[in-house]
CSV table of C-alpha atoms and ligand atoms in Angstrom, one decimal:
chain,number,residue,atom,x,y,z
B,1,MET,CA,28.9,94.3,-46.0
B,2,ARG,CA,26.7,91.9,-44.1
B,3,THR,CA,23.6,90.4,-45.8
B,4,ASP,CA,21.0,88.5,-43.9
B,5,ASN,CA,19.2,86.7,-46.6
B,6,HIS,CA,16.2,85.1,-44.8
B,7,ALA,CA,12.8,86.5,-44.3
B,8,LYS,CA,12.7,88.7,-41.1
B,9,ARG,CA,11.2,86.6,-38.3
B,10,ILE,CA,8.7,88.3,-36.2
B,11,LEU,CA,6.9,87.3,-32.9
B,12,LEU,CA,3.7,89.1,-32.9
B,13,GLY,CA,2.5,89.3,-29.3
B,14,ILE,CA,-1.3,90.0,-29.0
B,15,SER,CA,-2.8,91.0,-25.8
B,16,GLY,CA,-6.4,91.2,-24.7
B,17,GLY,CA,-7.9,94.6,-25.9
B,18,ILE,CA,-10.6,95.1,-28.4
B,19,ALA,CA,-7.9,96.2,-31.0
B,20,ALA,CA,-6.9,92.5,-31.0
B,21,TYR,CA,-9.5,92.0,-33.8
B,22,LYS,CA,-7.1,93.8,-36.1
B,23,ALA,CA,-4.2,91.4,-35.3
B,24,PRO,CA,-4.8,89.3,-38.4
B,25,LEU,CA,-4.4,92.3,-40.5
B,26,VAL,CA,-1.1,93.1,-38.8
B,27,VAL,CA,0.1,89.7,-39.6
B,28,ARG,CA,-1.0,90.1,-43.3
B,29,LYS,CA,0.8,93.5,-43.6
B,30,LEU,CA,3.9,92.1,-42.1
B,31,ARG,CA,3.9,89.1,-44.3
B,32,ASN,CA,3.3,91.4,-47.3
B,33,LEU,CA,6.5,93.1,-46.4
B,34,GLY,CA,8.3,89.9,-46.3
B,35,ALA,CA,8.1,88.7,-42.7
B,36,ASP,CA,7.7,85.3,-41.3
B,37,VAL,CA,5.3,85.8,-38.4
B,38,VAL,CA,4.5,83.6,-35.3
B,39,PRO,CA,1.6,85.0,-33.3
B,40,VAL,CA,1.7,84.7,-29.5
B,41,LEU,CA,-1.6,85.4,-27.8
B,42,THR,CA,-2.2,86.1,-24.1
B,43,GLN,CA,-5.1,84.2,-22.6
B,44,ASN,CA,-7.2,87.4,-22.7
B,45,ALA,CA,-6.4,87.9,-26.3
B,46,THR,CA,-8.0,84.6,-27.2
B,47,ARG,CA,-11.4,86.2,-26.2
B,48,PHE,CA,-11.0,88.7,-29.0
B,49,VAL,CA,-9.4,86.9,-31.9
B,50,THR,CA,-9.3,83.3,-32.7
B,51,GLU,CA,-6.2,81.1,-33.2
B,52,THR,CA,-7.8,79.8,-36.3
B,53,ALA,CA,-7.9,83.1,-38.0
B,54,LEU,CA,-4.3,83.9,-37.0
B,55,GLN,CA,-3.1,80.4,-38.1
B,56,ALA,CA,-4.7,81.0,-41.5
B,57,VAL,CA,-3.1,84.4,-42.2
B,58,ALA,CA,0.3,83.6,-40.5
B,59,ASP,CA,0.8,80.2,-42.0
B,60,ASN,CA,2.5,79.4,-38.6
B,61,ARG,CA,0.8,77.8,-35.6
B,62,PRO,CA,-0.1,80.6,-33.0
B,63,ARG,CA,1.3,80.0,-29.5
B,64,THR,CA,-0.7,80.8,-26.4
B,65,ASP,CA,0.5,78.7,-23.5
B,66,LEU,CA,3.8,78.2,-21.8
B,67,TRP,CA,2.7,74.8,-20.8
B,68,ASP,CA,1.7,73.4,-24.2
B,69,ALA,CA,4.0,70.4,-24.2
B,70,GLU,CA,3.6,69.7,-28.0
B,71,ALA,CA,4.4,73.2,-29.1
B,72,GLU,CA,7.3,73.4,-26.6
B,73,ALA,CA,8.7,70.1,-27.9
B,74,ALA,CA,8.6,71.5,-31.5
B,75,MET,CA,10.2,74.8,-30.5
B,76,GLY,CA,10.8,75.7,-26.8
B,77,HIS,CA,10.1,79.2,-25.7
B,78,ILE,CA,13.8,80.0,-25.3
B,79,GLU,CA,14.4,78.8,-28.8
B,80,LEU,CA,11.4,80.9,-30.0
B,81,ALA,CA,12.8,83.9,-28.3
B,82,ARG,CA,16.2,83.3,-30.1
B,83,TRP,CA,14.5,82.7,-33.5
B,84,ALA,CA,13.0,86.2,-33.5
B,85,ASP,CA,14.5,89.1,-35.4
B,86,ALA,CA,11.9,91.3,-33.6
B,87,VAL,CA,9.1,91.1,-31.1
B,88,VAL,CA,6.1,93.3,-31.8
B,89,ILE,CA,3.2,93.5,-29.3
B,90,ALA,CA,0.1,94.9,-31.0
B,91,PRO,CA,-2.1,95.5,-29.4
B,92,ALA,CA,-0.4,96.1,-26.1
B,93,THR,CA,-2.7,96.6,-23.2
B,94,ALA,CA,-2.1,98.6,-20.1
B,95,ASN,CA,-1.8,95.3,-18.3
B,96,VAL,CA,0.8,93.8,-20.6
B,97,ILE,CA,2.8,97.0,-20.6
B,98,ALA,CA,2.8,97.0,-16.7
B,99,ARG,CA,4.1,93.4,-16.6
B,100,LEU,CA,6.7,94.1,-19.2
B,101,ALA,CA,7.9,97.2,-17.3
B,102,HIS,CA,8.2,95.1,-14.1
B,103,GLY,CA,9.9,92.1,-15.6
B,104,ILE,CA,6.9,89.8,-14.6
B,105,ALA,CA,7.1,86.7,-16.6
B,106,ASP,CA,3.8,84.8,-15.9
B,107,ASP,CA,2.8,83.7,-19.3
B,108,LEU,CA,4.3,82.9,-22.6
B,109,LEU,CA,4.4,86.4,-24.1
B,110,THR,CA,6.0,88.1,-21.1
B,111,THR,CA,8.5,85.2,-20.7
B,112,LEU,CA,9.5,85.6,-24.3
B,113,TYR,CA,10.0,89.3,-23.7
B,114,LEU,CA,12.4,88.6,-21.1
B,115,ALA,CA,14.2,85.8,-23.0
B,116,THR,CA,14.8,87.6,-26.2
B,117,THR,CA,17.6,89.9,-27.2
B,118,ALA,CA,15.8,91.1,-30.4
B,119,PRO,CA,14.3,94.7,-30.7
B,120,VAL,CA,10.9,95.0,-29.1
B,121,PHE,CA,8.1,97.2,-30.3
B,122,VAL,CA,4.7,97.8,-28.5
B,123,ALA,CA,1.7,99.4,-30.0
B,124,PRO,CA,-0.5,100.5,-27.0
B,125,ALA,CA,-4.2,100.2,-27.3
B,126,MET,CA,-6.5,101.1,-24.4
B,127,ASN,CA,-9.1,103.7,-23.2
B,128,VAL,CA,-7.9,107.3,-23.1
B,129,ARG,CA,-8.1,107.5,-19.2
B,130,MET,CA,-6.1,104.2,-18.9
B,131,TRP,CA,-3.5,105.7,-21.3
B,132,GLU,CA,-3.4,109.0,-19.4
B,133,HIS,CA,-3.0,107.3,-16.0
B,134,VAL,CA,0.2,108.1,-14.2
B,135,ALA,CA,1.0,104.4,-13.8
B,136,THR,CA,0.7,103.7,-17.4
B,137,GLN,CA,2.9,106.6,-18.4
B,138,ARG,CA,5.4,105.6,-15.8
B,139,ASN,CA,5.4,102.0,-17.1
B,140,LEU,CA,5.9,103.2,-20.7
B,141,GLU,CA,8.8,105.5,-19.6
B,142,ARG,CA,10.5,102.5,-18.1
B,143,LEU,CA,9.9,100.4,-21.3
B,144,ARG,CA,11.4,103.2,-23.3
B,145,ASP,CA,14.4,103.3,-20.9
B,146,ASP,CA,14.8,99.7,-21.4
B,147,GLY,CA,15.1,100.1,-25.2
B,148,VAL,CA,11.5,99.3,-26.2
B,149,THR,CA,10.1,101.3,-29.2
B,150,VAL,CA,6.6,102.6,-28.6
B,151,LEU,CA,4.5,102.9,-31.6
B,152,GLY,CA,1.6,105.4,-31.3
B,153,PRO,CA,-1.0,105.4,-29.9
B,154,ALA,CA,-3.2,107.3,-32.4
B,155,ASP,CA,-5.7,109.9,-31.3
B,156,GLY,CA,-9.4,109.6,-32.2
B,157,GLU,CA,-12.7,107.8,-31.5
B,158,GLN,CA,-12.3,104.8,-29.3
B,159,ALA,CA,-14.3,101.5,-29.1
B,160,CYS,CA,-15.6,102.7,-25.7
B,161,GLY,CA,-17.1,105.8,-27.3
B,162,GLU,CA,-14.6,108.2,-25.8
B,163,PHE,CA,-12.2,110.4,-27.8
B,164,GLY,CA,-8.5,110.9,-27.3
B,165,PRO,CA,-5.2,109.1,-27.5
B,166,GLY,CA,-5.2,105.3,-26.9
B,167,ARG,CA,-6.2,103.9,-30.4
B,168,MET,CA,-3.8,101.3,-31.7
B,169,ILE,CA,-2.1,102.8,-34.8
B,170,GLU,CA,-3.2,101.1,-38.1
B,171,PRO,CA,-1.9,97.7,-39.0
B,172,ASP,CA,0.0,99.0,-42.2
B,173,GLU,CA,1.7,101.7,-40.2
B,174,ILE,CA,2.9,99.1,-37.6
B,175,ALA,CA,4.2,96.8,-40.3
B,176,GLU,CA,6.0,99.6,-42.1
B,177,LYS,CA,7.5,101.0,-39.0
B,178,VAL,CA,8.8,97.7,-37.8
B,179,THR,CA,10.0,96.5,-41.2
B,180,ALA,CA,11.9,99.7,-41.8
B,181,ALA,CA,13.4,99.6,-38.3
B,182,ILE,CA,14.8,96.1,-38.5
B,183,SER,CA,15.9,96.1,-42.1
B,184,THR,CA,19.5,95.4,-42.6
B,185,ARG,CA,21.0,98.5,-44.1
B,186,VAL,CA,22.8,96.7,-46.7
B,187,LEU,CA,22.5,99.6,-49.2
B,188,ASP,CA,23.4,102.4,-46.9
B,189,GLY,CA,24.9,105.3,-48.8
B,190,THR,CA,23.9,104.0,-52.2
B,191,ARG,CA,21.8,105.7,-54.8
B,192,VAL,CA,19.4,103.4,-56.6
B,193,LEU,CA,17.4,104.2,-59.7
B,194,ILE,CA,14.4,101.9,-60.4
B,195,THR,CA,11.9,101.8,-63.2
B,196,ALA,CA,8.5,100.2,-62.8
B,197,GLY,CA,5.1,99.6,-64.5
B,198,PRO,CA,4.2,99.5,-68.1
B,199,THR,CA,4.6,102.2,-70.7
B,200,ARG,CA,1.9,103.4,-73.0
B,201,GLU,CA,2.6,104.0,-76.7
B,202,PHE,CA,-0.1,106.3,-78.2
B,203,LEU,CA,-1.6,105.8,-81.6
B,204,ASP,CA,-4.0,108.8,-81.3
B,205,PRO,CA,-5.2,110.9,-78.4
B,206,VAL,CA,-7.3,108.0,-77.0
B,207,ARG,CA,-5.7,104.7,-78.0
B,208,PHE,CA,-2.5,103.2,-77.0
B,209,ILE,CA,-0.5,100.0,-76.9
B,210,SER,CA,0.5,98.8,-73.4
B,211,ASN,CA,0.8,95.6,-71.4
B,212,ARG,CA,-0.4,94.1,-68.0
B,213,SER,CA,2.4,95.3,-65.7
B,214,SER,CA,0.9,96.6,-62.6
B,215,GLY,CA,4.2,98.1,-61.2
B,216,ARG,CA,3.8,96.4,-57.8
B,217,GLN,CA,7.1,94.4,-58.0
B,218,GLY,CA,9.0,97.6,-58.9
B,219,PHE,CA,7.4,99.6,-56.2
B,220,ALA,CA,8.1,96.8,-53.7
B,221,LEU,CA,11.7,96.9,-54.7
B,222,ALA,CA,11.8,100.7,-54.3
B,223,GLU,CA,10.5,100.3,-50.7
B,224,ALA,CA,12.9,97.4,-49.9
B,225,ALA,CA,15.9,99.5,-51.3
B,226,ARG,CA,14.8,102.5,-49.3
B,227,ASP,CA,14.5,100.4,-46.0
B,228,ALA,CA,18.0,99.0,-46.8
B,229,GLY,CA,19.3,102.5,-46.6
B,230,ALA,CA,19.3,103.5,-50.3
B,231,GLU,CA,18.4,106.8,-51.7
B,232,VAL,CA,15.8,105.8,-54.2
B,233,THR,CA,14.5,107.4,-57.4
B,234,LEU,CA,11.6,105.6,-59.0
B,235,VAL,CA,10.7,106.2,-62.7
B,236,ALA,CA,7.1,105.0,-63.0
B,237,GLY,CA,4.9,104.3,-65.9
B,238,PRO,CA,1.2,104.7,-65.6
B,239,VAL,CA,0.2,102.7,-62.5
B,240,HIS,CA,-2.5,102.9,-59.8
B,241,LEU,CA,-0.1,102.9,-56.9
B,242,SER,CA,0.7,105.5,-54.3
B,243,THR,CA,4.2,106.9,-53.8
B,244,PRO,CA,6.0,105.1,-51.1
B,245,THR,CA,7.3,107.6,-48.5
B,246,GLY,CA,10.8,108.8,-48.7
B,247,ILE,CA,11.2,108.0,-52.4
B,248,GLU,CA,11.6,110.4,-55.4
B,249,ARG,CA,9.1,109.5,-58.0
B,250,ILE,CA,9.1,110.6,-61.6
B,251,ASP,CA,6.0,109.7,-63.7
B,252,VAL,CA,6.3,108.9,-67.3
B,253,VAL,CA,4.0,107.6,-69.9
B,254,SER,CA,5.9,106.4,-73.0
B,255,ALA,CA,9.1,104.3,-73.4
B,256,GLN,CA,10.8,107.4,-74.9
B,257,GLU,CA,9.9,109.4,-71.8
B,258,MET,CA,11.2,106.7,-69.6
B,259,LYS,CA,14.4,106.5,-71.5
B,260,ASP,CA,14.9,110.2,-71.2
B,261,ALA,CA,14.2,110.1,-67.5
B,262,VAL,CA,16.6,107.2,-66.9
B,263,THR,CA,19.4,108.6,-69.1
B,264,GLN,CA,19.2,111.9,-67.2
B,265,ARG,CA,19.5,110.1,-63.8
B,266,ALA,CA,21.6,107.1,-64.5
B,267,PRO,CA,25.0,109.0,-64.0
B,268,ASP,CA,24.1,109.7,-60.4
B,269,ALA,CA,23.1,106.2,-59.6
B,270,ASP,CA,25.1,103.4,-58.1
B,271,ILE,CA,22.6,100.7,-59.0
B,272,PHE,CA,19.9,100.7,-61.7
B,273,VAL,CA,17.1,98.1,-61.5
B,274,SER,CA,15.1,98.0,-64.6
B,275,VAL,CA,11.8,96.4,-63.5
B,276,ALA,CA,9.5,98.2,-66.0
B,277,ALA,CA,7.8,96.3,-68.8
B,278,VAL,CA,8.8,98.7,-71.4
B,279,ALA,CA,6.9,98.5,-74.7
B,280,ASP,CA,9.2,97.1,-77.4
B,281,TYR,CA,7.5,99.0,-80.2
B,282,ARG,CA,5.5,102.2,-80.6
B,283,PRO,CA,3.3,103.3,-83.5
B,284,HIS,CA,5.2,104.8,-86.4
B,285,THR,CA,2.8,107.8,-86.5
B,286,VAL,CA,1.0,109.3,-83.6
B,287,HIS,CA,-2.2,111.0,-84.9
B,288,ASP,CA,-3.2,114.3,-83.6
B,289,GLN,CA,-6.9,113.5,-83.9
B,290,LYS,CA,-8.8,110.4,-83.0
B,291,LEU,CA,-8.7,108.0,-85.9
B,292,LYS,CA,-12.1,107.4,-87.6
B,293,LYS,CA,-13.3,103.9,-88.5
B,294,SER,CA,-14.3,105.3,-92.0
B,295,GLN,CA,-10.8,106.5,-92.6
B,296,GLN,CA,-9.7,102.9,-92.9
B,297,PRO,CA,-11.4,101.4,-96.0
B,298,SER,CA,-10.0,98.0,-95.5
B,299,THR,CA,-11.3,95.5,-92.9
B,300,ASP,CA,-7.7,94.9,-92.0
B,301,PHE,CA,-6.6,97.7,-89.8
B,302,ARG,CA,-2.9,97.9,-89.8
B,303,VAL,CA,-0.7,99.9,-87.5
B,304,ALA,CA,3.0,100.4,-88.6
B,305,LEU,CA,5.2,100.1,-85.5
B,306,LYS,CA,8.9,101.0,-85.0
B,307,GLU,CA,11.1,99.7,-82.3
B,308,ASN,CA,11.8,101.5,-79.1
B,309,GLU,CA,15.3,101.9,-77.9
B,310,ASP,CA,16.3,99.4,-75.2
B,311,ILE,CA,16.7,101.5,-72.1
B,312,VAL,CA,18.6,98.9,-69.9
B,313,GLY,CA,20.9,98.0,-72.8
B,314,SER,CA,21.7,101.7,-73.5
B,315,ILE,CA,22.7,102.2,-69.8
B,316,ALA,CA,24.6,98.9,-69.3
B,317,GLY,CA,26.5,99.2,-72.7
B,318,VAL,CA,28.3,102.4,-71.8
B,319,GLU,CA,31.0,102.9,-69.2
B,320,PRO,CA,31.0,104.4,-66.6
B,321,ARG,CA,27.8,102.8,-65.6
B,322,PRO,CA,25.9,101.8,-62.5
B,323,PHE,CA,25.5,98.2,-61.5
B,324,VAL,CA,22.6,97.0,-63.7
B,325,VAL,CA,20.0,94.6,-62.9
B,326,GLY,CA,17.2,93.7,-65.5
B,327,PHE,CA,14.0,91.8,-65.2
B,328,ALA,CA,12.5,89.4,-67.7
B,329,ALA,CA,9.0,88.1,-67.9
B,330,GLU,CA,8.9,85.0,-70.0
B,331,THR,CA,6.3,82.5,-71.1
B,332,GLU,CA,8.6,79.7,-72.3
B,333,ASN,CA,12.0,78.5,-71.4
B,334,PRO,CA,12.4,81.4,-68.9
B,335,LEU,CA,15.9,80.5,-67.7
B,336,GLU,CA,17.4,80.0,-71.1
B,337,HIS,CA,15.9,83.2,-72.5
B,338,ALA,CA,17.0,85.2,-69.4
B,339,ARG,CA,20.5,83.9,-69.5
B,340,GLU,CA,20.9,84.9,-73.1
B,341,LYS,CA,19.3,88.3,-72.4
B,342,ARG,CA,21.6,89.1,-69.6
B,343,ARG,CA,24.6,88.5,-71.8
B,344,ARG,CA,23.2,90.3,-74.8
B,345,LYS,CA,22.2,93.5,-72.8
B,346,CYS,CA,25.4,93.4,-70.7
B,347,MET,CA,23.5,93.4,-67.5
B,348,ASP,CA,25.2,92.4,-64.3
B,349,ALA,CA,22.2,90.4,-63.1
B,350,ILE,CA,18.7,89.5,-64.3
B,351,VAL,CA,15.6,88.5,-62.4
B,352,VAL,CA,13.3,86.2,-64.4
B,353,ASN,CA,9.7,85.2,-63.8
B,354,ASP,CA,7.5,82.8,-65.7
B,355,VAL,CA,4.3,84.9,-66.5
B,356,SER,CA,2.6,82.0,-68.1
B,357,ASP,CA,1.6,81.0,-64.5
B,358,ALA,CA,-1.4,83.2,-63.7
B,359,ALA,CA,-0.8,82.8,-59.9
B,360,ILE,CA,2.4,84.9,-60.2
B,361,GLY,CA,3.9,87.7,-62.0
B,362,PHE,CA,1.7,90.3,-63.9
B,363,ASP,CA,-1.0,91.9,-61.9
B,364,SER,CA,-0.7,89.4,-59.1
B,365,SER,CA,0.4,90.0,-55.5
B,366,ASP,CA,2.8,87.0,-55.5
B,367,ASN,CA,5.8,86.3,-57.5
B,368,ALA,CA,8.5,83.5,-57.9
B,369,VAL,CA,11.7,84.4,-59.6
B,370,THR,CA,15.2,83.3,-60.3
B,371,LEU,CA,18.1,85.8,-60.1
B,372,ILE,CA,20.8,85.0,-62.6
B,373,HIS,CA,24.2,86.6,-62.4
B,374,ALA,CA,27.7,85.7,-63.8
B,375,GLY,CA,28.5,83.7,-60.8
B,376,GLY,CA,25.4,81.7,-60.4
B,377,GLU,CA,21.7,81.5,-60.0
B,378,MET,CA,19.3,81.7,-57.0
B,379,GLY,CA,15.7,80.7,-57.1
B,380,LEU,CA,13.0,82.3,-54.8
B,381,PRO,CA,9.9,80.3,-54.5
B,382,LYS,CA,6.3,81.8,-54.7
B,383,MET,CA,5.9,84.5,-52.1
B,384,ARG,CA,4.5,88.0,-51.7
B,385,LYS,CA,6.2,90.6,-54.0
B,386,GLY,CA,7.2,92.5,-50.9
B,387,ALA,CA,9.0,89.4,-49.6
B,388,ILE,CA,10.6,88.8,-53.0
B,389,ALA,CA,11.8,92.4,-53.1
B,390,ARG,CA,13.5,92.2,-49.8
B,391,ARG,CA,15.3,89.0,-50.7
B,392,LEU,CA,16.3,90.5,-54.0
B,393,VAL,CA,17.7,93.7,-52.4
B,394,ASP,CA,19.8,91.6,-50.0
B,395,GLU,CA,21.2,89.6,-53.0
B,396,ILE,CA,21.7,92.6,-55.2
B,397,ALA,CA,23.6,94.3,-52.3
B,398,THR,CA,25.9,91.4,-52.0
B,399,LEU,CA,26.6,91.2,-55.8
B,400,TYR,CA,27.1,95.0,-55.9
B,401,ALA,CA,29.7,94.8,-53.0
B,402,SER,CA,31.5,91.8,-54.6
B,403,ALA,CA,31.6,93.5,-58.0
B,404,GLY,CA,33.8,96.1,-56.2
B,405,ARG,CA,31.4,99.0,-56.7
B,406,GLY,CA,30.2,99.1,-53.1
B,407,SER,CA,32.0,100.2,-50.0
C,1,C5P,O1,13.8,91.9,-73.9
C,1,C5P,P1,13.0,92.2,-72.8
C,1,C5P,O2,12.0,93.3,-73.0
C,1,C5P,O3,12.3,91.0,-72.3
C,1,C5P,O4,13.9,92.6,-71.6
C,1,C5P,C1,13.4,93.0,-70.4
C,1,C5P,C2,14.3,93.9,-69.6
C,1,C5P,O5,14.8,94.9,-70.5
C,1,C5P,C3,13.7,94.6,-68.5
C,1,C5P,O6,14.7,94.8,-67.5
C,1,C5P,C4,13.2,95.8,-69.1
C,1,C5P,O7,13.0,96.9,-68.1
C,1,C5P,C5,14.3,96.2,-70.1
C,1,C5P,N1,13.8,96.9,-71.3
C,1,C5P,C6,14.3,98.2,-71.5
C,1,C5P,N2,13.9,98.9,-72.6
C,1,C5P,C7,13.1,98.3,-73.5
C,1,C5P,C8,12.7,96.9,-73.4
C,1,C5P,C9,13.0,96.3,-72.3
C,1,C5P,O8,15.0,98.7,-70.7
C,1,C5P,N3,12.8,99.0,-74.7
């Protein structure tokens, strides 16, 4: 089983249509899904979107010119073409589509197209009449024959005021389609069970104990596992996140409900990733009616708690069992605590993050983690949760395969 544990490298070609104003969003969405993006603008594109905006979101210097000696010295265009895991052209104008279809290499973007062996995606954006023109359709047919994937266009109102096909599909759709298409299918044929989010432990009908988990890291892992070819079941606590396409989602509220859902599905899973921040305790008594202040004569309001069963421990401790990966959010000595936790709960691997740093972890879009397993440790520096998820999935697939459980 091959793993390819670097961020996917994408050349984002931007040509000169009005939809180019959405290019920074395409960059952001691709980065959120873990990609490293170098924008390549045609001269016409620079009239619609600035290099400064693209530099800020891509964190890589945009390229515009085949004759930029400084940029070429840093990474020549042939090297850049080899660097790419994918070339995405969004928006792709009728003009750029025509030049690609005819193999004309008269600027940096079209030269890169000829020089790369990576998969190419184009997201057309143009006026409906230009889209429907026989020449455009002929050029697109050629591109398809040459192995290019055409994304869209969407139908609807256009910048020129007309209606019909020719709108560029939305940036998140472009990013999702491209990422899914180029993901290495390291989990093909596996069934992955993931828990995500917090749990709520009710005290009465309106009050509960919970925690700050947003569920974002678990949902990102579910998407990354799906894109890697796995059949994914996601057991989610109460979170404000929409269900990723192609994933079976089971909503639960309390730790007990989560345990029931996991226990029922674990026998069918090859890999169990326990990302959820499960409440360790629940109120001893759940009151049917809302507790009244007057019912508590003392100023000290005490709630008796009892311990929730450990879900991951109950799955990892009994053979036969799936390959088990836990998560640990720590505020002090994260590595030491996590190493101990992995051994105590019999987990194959554990992913630890330091939640005392407000810039990562709980309720943040970034994370920085260390994956600890019996054979070593791997640190992943601060990056988007989507990027963390993809790197973790690659690593988990490798561990799973070397544990003799994978194909
Ligand atoms: O001990 P701690 O709660 O930090 O362990 C975290 C790991 O254990 C996570 O993988 C979490 O999903 C899991 N866990 C569990 N059941 C609990 C508590 C935690 O599965 N009751």
